[in-house]
Coordinates of N, CA and C in Angstrom, one line a residue:
X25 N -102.7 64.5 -223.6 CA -103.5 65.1 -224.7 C -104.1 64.0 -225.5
X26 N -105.5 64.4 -225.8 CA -106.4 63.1 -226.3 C -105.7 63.4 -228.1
X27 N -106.4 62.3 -228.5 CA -106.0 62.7 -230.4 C -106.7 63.1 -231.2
X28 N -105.9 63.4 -232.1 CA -106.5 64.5 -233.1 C -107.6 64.1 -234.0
X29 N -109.0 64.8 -234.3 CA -110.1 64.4 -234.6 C -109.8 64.1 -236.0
X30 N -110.5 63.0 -236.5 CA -110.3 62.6 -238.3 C -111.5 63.1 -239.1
X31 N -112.1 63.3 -238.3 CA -113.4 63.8 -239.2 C -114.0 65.3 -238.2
X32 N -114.8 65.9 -239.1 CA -115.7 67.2 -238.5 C -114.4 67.8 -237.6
X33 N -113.8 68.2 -238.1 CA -112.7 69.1 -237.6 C -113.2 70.8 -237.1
X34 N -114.4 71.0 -237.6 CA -115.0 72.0 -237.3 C -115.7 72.2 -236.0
X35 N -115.7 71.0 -235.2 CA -116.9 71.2 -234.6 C -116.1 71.7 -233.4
X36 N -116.7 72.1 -231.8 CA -116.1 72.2 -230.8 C -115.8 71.5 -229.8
X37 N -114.8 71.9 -229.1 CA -114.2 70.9 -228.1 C -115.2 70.2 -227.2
X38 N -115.5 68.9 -227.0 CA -116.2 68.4 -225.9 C -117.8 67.7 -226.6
X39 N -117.5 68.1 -228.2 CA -119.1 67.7 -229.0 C -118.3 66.9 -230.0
X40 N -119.6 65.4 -229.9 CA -118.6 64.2 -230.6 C -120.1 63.7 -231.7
X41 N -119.6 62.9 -232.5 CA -121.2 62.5 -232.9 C -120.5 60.8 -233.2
X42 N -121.4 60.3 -232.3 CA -121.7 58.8 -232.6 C -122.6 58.0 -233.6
X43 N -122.9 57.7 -234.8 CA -123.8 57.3 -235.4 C -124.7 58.4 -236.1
X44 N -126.4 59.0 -235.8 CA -127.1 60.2 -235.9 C -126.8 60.8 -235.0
X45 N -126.5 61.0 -234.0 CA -126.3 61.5 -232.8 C -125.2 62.3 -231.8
X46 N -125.8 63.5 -231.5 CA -124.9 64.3 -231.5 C -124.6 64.5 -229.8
X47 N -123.3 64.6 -229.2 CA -123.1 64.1 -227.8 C -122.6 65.5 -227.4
X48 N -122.6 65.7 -225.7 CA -121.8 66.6 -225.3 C -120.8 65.5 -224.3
X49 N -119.5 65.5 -224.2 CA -118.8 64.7 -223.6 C -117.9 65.3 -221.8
X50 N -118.3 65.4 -221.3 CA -117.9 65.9 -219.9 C -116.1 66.1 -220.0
X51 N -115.7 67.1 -219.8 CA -114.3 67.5 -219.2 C -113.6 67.1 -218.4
X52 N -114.2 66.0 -217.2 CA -113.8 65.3 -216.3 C -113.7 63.7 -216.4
X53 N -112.9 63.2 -215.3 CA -113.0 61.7 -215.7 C -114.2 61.6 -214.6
X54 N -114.8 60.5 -214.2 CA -115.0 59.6 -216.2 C -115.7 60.3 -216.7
X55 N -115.7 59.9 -217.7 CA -116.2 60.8 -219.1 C -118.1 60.4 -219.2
X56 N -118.2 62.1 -219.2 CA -120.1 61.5 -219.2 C -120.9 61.7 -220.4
X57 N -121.0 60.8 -221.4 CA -121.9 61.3 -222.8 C -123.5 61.8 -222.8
X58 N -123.6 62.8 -222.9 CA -124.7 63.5 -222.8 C -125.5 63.6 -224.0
X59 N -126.4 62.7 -224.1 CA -127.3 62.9 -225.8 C -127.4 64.0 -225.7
X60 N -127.6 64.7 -227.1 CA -128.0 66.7 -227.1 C -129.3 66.3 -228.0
X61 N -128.7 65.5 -229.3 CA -129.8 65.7 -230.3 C -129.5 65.2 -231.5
X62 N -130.5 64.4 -232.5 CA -129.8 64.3 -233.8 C -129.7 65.0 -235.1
X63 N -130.1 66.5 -234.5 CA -129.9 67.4 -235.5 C -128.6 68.1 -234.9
X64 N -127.8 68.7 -235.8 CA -126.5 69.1 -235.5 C -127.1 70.5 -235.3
X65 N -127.9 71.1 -235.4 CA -127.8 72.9 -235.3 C -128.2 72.7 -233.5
X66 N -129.3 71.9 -233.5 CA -129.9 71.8 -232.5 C -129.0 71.3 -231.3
X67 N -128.6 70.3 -231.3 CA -127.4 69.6 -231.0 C -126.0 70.7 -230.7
X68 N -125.9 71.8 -231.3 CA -124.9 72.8 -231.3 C -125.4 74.2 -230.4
X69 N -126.6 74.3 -230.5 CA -127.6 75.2 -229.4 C -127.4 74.6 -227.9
X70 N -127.7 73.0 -227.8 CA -127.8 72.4 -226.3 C -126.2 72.5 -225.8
X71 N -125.1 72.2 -226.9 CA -123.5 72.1 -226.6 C -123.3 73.9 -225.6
X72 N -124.2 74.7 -226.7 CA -123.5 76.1 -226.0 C -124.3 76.4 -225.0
X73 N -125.4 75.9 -224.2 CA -125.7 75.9 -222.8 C -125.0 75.3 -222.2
X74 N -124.5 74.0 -222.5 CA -124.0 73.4 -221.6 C -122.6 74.2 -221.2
X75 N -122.0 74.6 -222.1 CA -120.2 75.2 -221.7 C -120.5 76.3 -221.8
X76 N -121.6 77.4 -221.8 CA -121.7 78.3 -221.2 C -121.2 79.7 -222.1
X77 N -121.9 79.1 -223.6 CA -121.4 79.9 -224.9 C -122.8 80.2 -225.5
X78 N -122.4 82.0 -225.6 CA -123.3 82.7 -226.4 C -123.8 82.0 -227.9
X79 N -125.4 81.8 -227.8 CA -125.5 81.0 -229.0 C -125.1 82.1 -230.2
X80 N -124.6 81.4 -231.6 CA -124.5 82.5 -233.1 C -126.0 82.6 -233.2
X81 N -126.4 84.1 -234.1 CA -127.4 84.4 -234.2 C -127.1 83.9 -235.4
X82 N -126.9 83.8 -236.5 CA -126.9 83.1 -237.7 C -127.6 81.9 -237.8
X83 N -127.9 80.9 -236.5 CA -128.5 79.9 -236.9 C -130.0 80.4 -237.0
X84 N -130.7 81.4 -235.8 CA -131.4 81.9 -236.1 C -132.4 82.6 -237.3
X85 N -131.7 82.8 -238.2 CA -132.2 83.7 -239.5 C -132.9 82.3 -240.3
X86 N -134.1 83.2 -240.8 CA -134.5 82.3 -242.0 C -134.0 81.7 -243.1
X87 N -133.2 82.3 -243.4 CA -132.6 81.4 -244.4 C -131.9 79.8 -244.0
X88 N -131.6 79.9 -242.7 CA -130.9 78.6 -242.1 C -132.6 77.5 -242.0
X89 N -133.3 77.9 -241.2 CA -134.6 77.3 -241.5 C -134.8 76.9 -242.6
X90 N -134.8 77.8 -243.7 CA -135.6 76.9 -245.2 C -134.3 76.1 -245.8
X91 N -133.1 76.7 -245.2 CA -132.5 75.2 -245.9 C -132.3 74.0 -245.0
X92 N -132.7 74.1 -243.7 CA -132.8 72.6 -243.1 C -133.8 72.1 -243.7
X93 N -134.9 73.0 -244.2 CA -136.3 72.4 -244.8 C -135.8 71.8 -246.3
X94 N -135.5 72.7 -246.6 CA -134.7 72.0 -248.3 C -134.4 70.8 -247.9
X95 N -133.0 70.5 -246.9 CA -132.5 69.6 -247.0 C -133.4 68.3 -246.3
X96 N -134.7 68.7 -245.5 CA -134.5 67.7 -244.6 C -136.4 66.7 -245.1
X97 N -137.5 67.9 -245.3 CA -138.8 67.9 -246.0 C -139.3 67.8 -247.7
X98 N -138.1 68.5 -248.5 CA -137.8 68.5 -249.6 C -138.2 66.8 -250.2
X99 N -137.2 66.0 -249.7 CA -137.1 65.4 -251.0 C -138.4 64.1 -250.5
X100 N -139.6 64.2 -249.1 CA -140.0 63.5 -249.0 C -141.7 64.5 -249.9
X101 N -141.3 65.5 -250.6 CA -142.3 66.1 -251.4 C -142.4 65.5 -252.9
X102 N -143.6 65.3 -253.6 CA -143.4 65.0 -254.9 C -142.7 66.1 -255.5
X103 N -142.4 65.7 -257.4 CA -141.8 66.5 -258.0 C -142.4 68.1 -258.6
X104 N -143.7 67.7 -258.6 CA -144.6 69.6 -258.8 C -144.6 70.2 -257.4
X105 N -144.7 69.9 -256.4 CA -144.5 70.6 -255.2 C -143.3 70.7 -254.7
X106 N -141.5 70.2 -255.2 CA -140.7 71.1 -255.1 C -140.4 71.7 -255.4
X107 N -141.0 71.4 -257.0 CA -140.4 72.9 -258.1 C -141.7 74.2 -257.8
X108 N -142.7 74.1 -257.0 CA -143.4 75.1 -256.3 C -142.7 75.9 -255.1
X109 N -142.3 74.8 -254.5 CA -142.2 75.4 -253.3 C -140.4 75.6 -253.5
X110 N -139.6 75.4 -254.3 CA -139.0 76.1 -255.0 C -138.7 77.9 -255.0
X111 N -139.6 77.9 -256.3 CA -140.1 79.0 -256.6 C -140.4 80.0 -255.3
X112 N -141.4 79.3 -254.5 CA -141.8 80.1 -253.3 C -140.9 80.4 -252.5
X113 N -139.7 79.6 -251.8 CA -138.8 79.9 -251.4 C -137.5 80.9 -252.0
X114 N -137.5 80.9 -253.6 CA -136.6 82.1 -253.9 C -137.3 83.5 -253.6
X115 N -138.3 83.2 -253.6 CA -139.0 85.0 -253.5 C -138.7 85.2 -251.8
X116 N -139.4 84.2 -251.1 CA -139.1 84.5 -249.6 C -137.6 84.5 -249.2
X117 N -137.1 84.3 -249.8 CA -135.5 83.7 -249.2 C -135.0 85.5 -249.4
X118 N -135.4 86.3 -250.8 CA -134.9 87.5 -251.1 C -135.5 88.3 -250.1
X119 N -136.6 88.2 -249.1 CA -137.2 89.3 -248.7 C -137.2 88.7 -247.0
X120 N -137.2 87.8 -246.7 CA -137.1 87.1 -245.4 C -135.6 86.5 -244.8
X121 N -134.6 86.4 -245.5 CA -134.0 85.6 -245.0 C -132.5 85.8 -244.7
X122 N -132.3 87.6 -244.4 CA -131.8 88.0 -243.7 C -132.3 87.9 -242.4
X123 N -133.4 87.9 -241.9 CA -134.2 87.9 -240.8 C -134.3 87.0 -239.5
X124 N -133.8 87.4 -238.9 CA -134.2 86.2 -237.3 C -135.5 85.3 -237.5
X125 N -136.4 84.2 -236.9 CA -137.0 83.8 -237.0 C -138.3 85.1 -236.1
X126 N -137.6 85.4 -234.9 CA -138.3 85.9 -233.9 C -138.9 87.2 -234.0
X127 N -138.0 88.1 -235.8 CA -138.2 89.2 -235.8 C -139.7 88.9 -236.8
X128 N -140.0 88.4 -237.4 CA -140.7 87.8 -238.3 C -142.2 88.3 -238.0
X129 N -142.5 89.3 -237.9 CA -144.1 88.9 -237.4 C -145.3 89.2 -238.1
X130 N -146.6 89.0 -238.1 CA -147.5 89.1 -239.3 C -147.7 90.2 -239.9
X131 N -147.3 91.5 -239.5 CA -147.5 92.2 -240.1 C -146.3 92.1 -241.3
X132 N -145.3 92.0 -240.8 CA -144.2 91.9 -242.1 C -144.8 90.9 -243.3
X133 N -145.4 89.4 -242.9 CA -146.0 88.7 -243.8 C -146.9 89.1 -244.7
X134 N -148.3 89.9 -243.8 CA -149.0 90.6 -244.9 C -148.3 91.8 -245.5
X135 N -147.7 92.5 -245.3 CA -146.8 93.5 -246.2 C -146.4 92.8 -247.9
X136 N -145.6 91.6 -247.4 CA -145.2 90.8 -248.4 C -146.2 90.5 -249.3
X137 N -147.1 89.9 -248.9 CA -148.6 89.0 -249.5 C -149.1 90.2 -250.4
X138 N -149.4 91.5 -249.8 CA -149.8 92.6 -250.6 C -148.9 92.7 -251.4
X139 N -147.9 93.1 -251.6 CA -146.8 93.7 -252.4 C -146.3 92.6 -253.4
X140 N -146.8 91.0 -253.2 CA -146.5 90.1 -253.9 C -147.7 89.7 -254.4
X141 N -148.8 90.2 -253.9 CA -150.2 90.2 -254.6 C -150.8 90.8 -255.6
X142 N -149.5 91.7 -255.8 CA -150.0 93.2 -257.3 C -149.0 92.5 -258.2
X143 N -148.6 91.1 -258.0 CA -147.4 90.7 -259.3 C -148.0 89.3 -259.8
X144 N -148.3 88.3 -258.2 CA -149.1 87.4 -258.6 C -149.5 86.8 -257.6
X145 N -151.5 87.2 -258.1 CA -152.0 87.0 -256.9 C -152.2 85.1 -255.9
X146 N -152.1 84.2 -256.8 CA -152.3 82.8 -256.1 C -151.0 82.4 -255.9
X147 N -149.8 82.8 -256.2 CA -148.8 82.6 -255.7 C -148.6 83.1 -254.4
X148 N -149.2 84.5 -254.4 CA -148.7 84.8 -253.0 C -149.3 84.1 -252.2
X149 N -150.6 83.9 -252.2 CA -151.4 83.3 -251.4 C -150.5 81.7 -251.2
X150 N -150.2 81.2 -252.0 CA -149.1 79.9 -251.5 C -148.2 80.0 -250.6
X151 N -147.2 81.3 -251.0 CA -146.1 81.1 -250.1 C -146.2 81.1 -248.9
X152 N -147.1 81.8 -248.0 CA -146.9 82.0 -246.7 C -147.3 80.1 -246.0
X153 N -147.6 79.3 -247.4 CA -148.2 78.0 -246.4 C -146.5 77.5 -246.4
X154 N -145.5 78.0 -247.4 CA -144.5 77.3 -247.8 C -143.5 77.7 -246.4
X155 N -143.9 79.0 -245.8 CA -142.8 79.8 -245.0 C -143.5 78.8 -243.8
X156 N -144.9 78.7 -243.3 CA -145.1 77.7 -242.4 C -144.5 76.8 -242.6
X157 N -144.7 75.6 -243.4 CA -143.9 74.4 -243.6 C -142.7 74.6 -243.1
X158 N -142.1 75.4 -243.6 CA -140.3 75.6 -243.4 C -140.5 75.9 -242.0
X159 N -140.9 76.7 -241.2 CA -140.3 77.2 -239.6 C -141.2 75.9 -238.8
X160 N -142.3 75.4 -239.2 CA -142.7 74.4 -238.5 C -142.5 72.9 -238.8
X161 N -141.3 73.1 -239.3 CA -141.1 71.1 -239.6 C -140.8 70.8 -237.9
X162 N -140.8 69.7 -237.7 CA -141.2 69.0 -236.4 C -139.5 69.2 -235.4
X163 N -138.5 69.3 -236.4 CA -137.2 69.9 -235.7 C -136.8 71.1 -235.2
X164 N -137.6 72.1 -235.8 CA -138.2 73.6 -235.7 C -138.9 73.9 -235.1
X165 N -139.1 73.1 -233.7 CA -140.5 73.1 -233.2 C -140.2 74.8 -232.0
X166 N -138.7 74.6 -231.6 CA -138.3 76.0 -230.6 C -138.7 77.3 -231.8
X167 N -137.9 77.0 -232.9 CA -137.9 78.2 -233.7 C -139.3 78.7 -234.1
X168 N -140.4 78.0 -234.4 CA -141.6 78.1 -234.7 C -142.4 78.6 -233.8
X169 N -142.5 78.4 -232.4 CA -143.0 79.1 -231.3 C -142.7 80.5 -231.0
X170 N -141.2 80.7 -231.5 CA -140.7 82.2 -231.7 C -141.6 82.8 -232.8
X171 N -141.6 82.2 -233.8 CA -142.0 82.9 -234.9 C -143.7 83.1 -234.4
X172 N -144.1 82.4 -233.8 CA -145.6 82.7 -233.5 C -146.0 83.5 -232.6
X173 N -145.1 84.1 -232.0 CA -145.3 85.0 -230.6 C -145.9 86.2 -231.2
X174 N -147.0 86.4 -230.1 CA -147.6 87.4 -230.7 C -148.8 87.0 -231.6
X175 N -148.9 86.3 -232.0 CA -149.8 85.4 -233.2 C -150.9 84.7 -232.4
X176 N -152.2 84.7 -233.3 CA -153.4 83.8 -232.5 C -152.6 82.2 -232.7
X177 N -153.0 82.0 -231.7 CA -152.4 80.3 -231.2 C -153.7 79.4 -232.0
X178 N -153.0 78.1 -232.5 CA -154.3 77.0 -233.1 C -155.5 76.8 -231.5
X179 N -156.5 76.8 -231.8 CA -157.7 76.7 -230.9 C -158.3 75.8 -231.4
X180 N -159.1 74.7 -230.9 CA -159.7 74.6 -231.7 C -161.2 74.8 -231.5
X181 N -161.8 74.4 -232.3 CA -163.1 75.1 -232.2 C -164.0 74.2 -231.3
X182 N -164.4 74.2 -230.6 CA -165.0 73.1 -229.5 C -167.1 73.5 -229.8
X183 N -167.4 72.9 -229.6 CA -169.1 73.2 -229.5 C -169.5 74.5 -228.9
X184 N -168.5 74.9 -227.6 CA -168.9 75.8 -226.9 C -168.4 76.9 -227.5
X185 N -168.0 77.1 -228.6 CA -167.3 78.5 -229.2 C -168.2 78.9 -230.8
X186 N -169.0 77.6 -230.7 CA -169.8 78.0 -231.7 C -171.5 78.5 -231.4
X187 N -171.9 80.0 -232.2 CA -173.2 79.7 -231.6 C -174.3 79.1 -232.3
X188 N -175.3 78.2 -231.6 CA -176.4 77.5 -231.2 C -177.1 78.1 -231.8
X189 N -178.3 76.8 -232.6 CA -179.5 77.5 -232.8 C -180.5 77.0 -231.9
X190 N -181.4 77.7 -231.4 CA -182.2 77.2 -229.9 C -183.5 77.2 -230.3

């Protein structure tokens, strides 16, 4: 029997972290370290493919997004755009963040935007840039593609999509 972990006592059998980096460690000799990732949620998603464990839907929900964003986008923001995006995030956090990422779709958004547009209208128009920010930081990149399904995809506008004057 190997020994008893001194640190992250929480985590699960066979997931180790080395430095930033989060490992899946093989069950067999010799022992095979398998980079996952150096985000731990993400890193904890690749662990339960590998051993063959239903992922928690908890990581899923919005509110887990905007606090990886808190913790991770936050503090590389000046000081009037956290206490903005602050703000924007307590209102979304009360009305989104019981929610899956995946359940999320535009029509729910504009519901909000209206209903947050008869209280205050340039605020609302802000948050929805704040709810992007948050599902599309660059670690978010799986979670974000969920949230977009169904949604016009970035195109961009090429010559041939614009018309011509002849």
């Amino acid at each position: 029997m190997g020994r008893r972990r001194q640190s992250n006592f929480d985590d699960p059998p066979r997931f180790h972290r080395k430095g930033n980096v989060w490992y899946h460690v093989s069950g067999t000799l010799p022992r095979v370290w398998t980079k996952l990732s150096d985000d731990r949620a993400e890193a904890l998603r690749l662990w339960a493919q590998r051993e063959g464990v239903r992922e928690d839907e908890s990581t899923r929900l919005f509110a887990v997004v905007a606090k990886r964003y808190v913790r991770e986008v936050f503090p590389t923001k000046s000081v009037q755009t956290r206490r903005d995006n602050d703000k924007e995030l307590t209102n979304l956090l009360r009305v989104f963040g019981h929610m899956p990422i995946e359940a999320i779709a535009p029509m729910h958004i504009r519901q909000y935007m209206d209903l947050r547009g008869q209280v205050a209208k340039v605020r609302a128009d802000l948050q929805p840039a704040t709810r992007t920010k948050a599902i599309e930081n660059p670690r978010n990149r799986e979670e974000a593609r969920c949230a977009r399904a169904g949604t016009r995809t970035n195109r961009s506008l090429g010559s041939s999509s614009r018309p011509t004057l002849a």
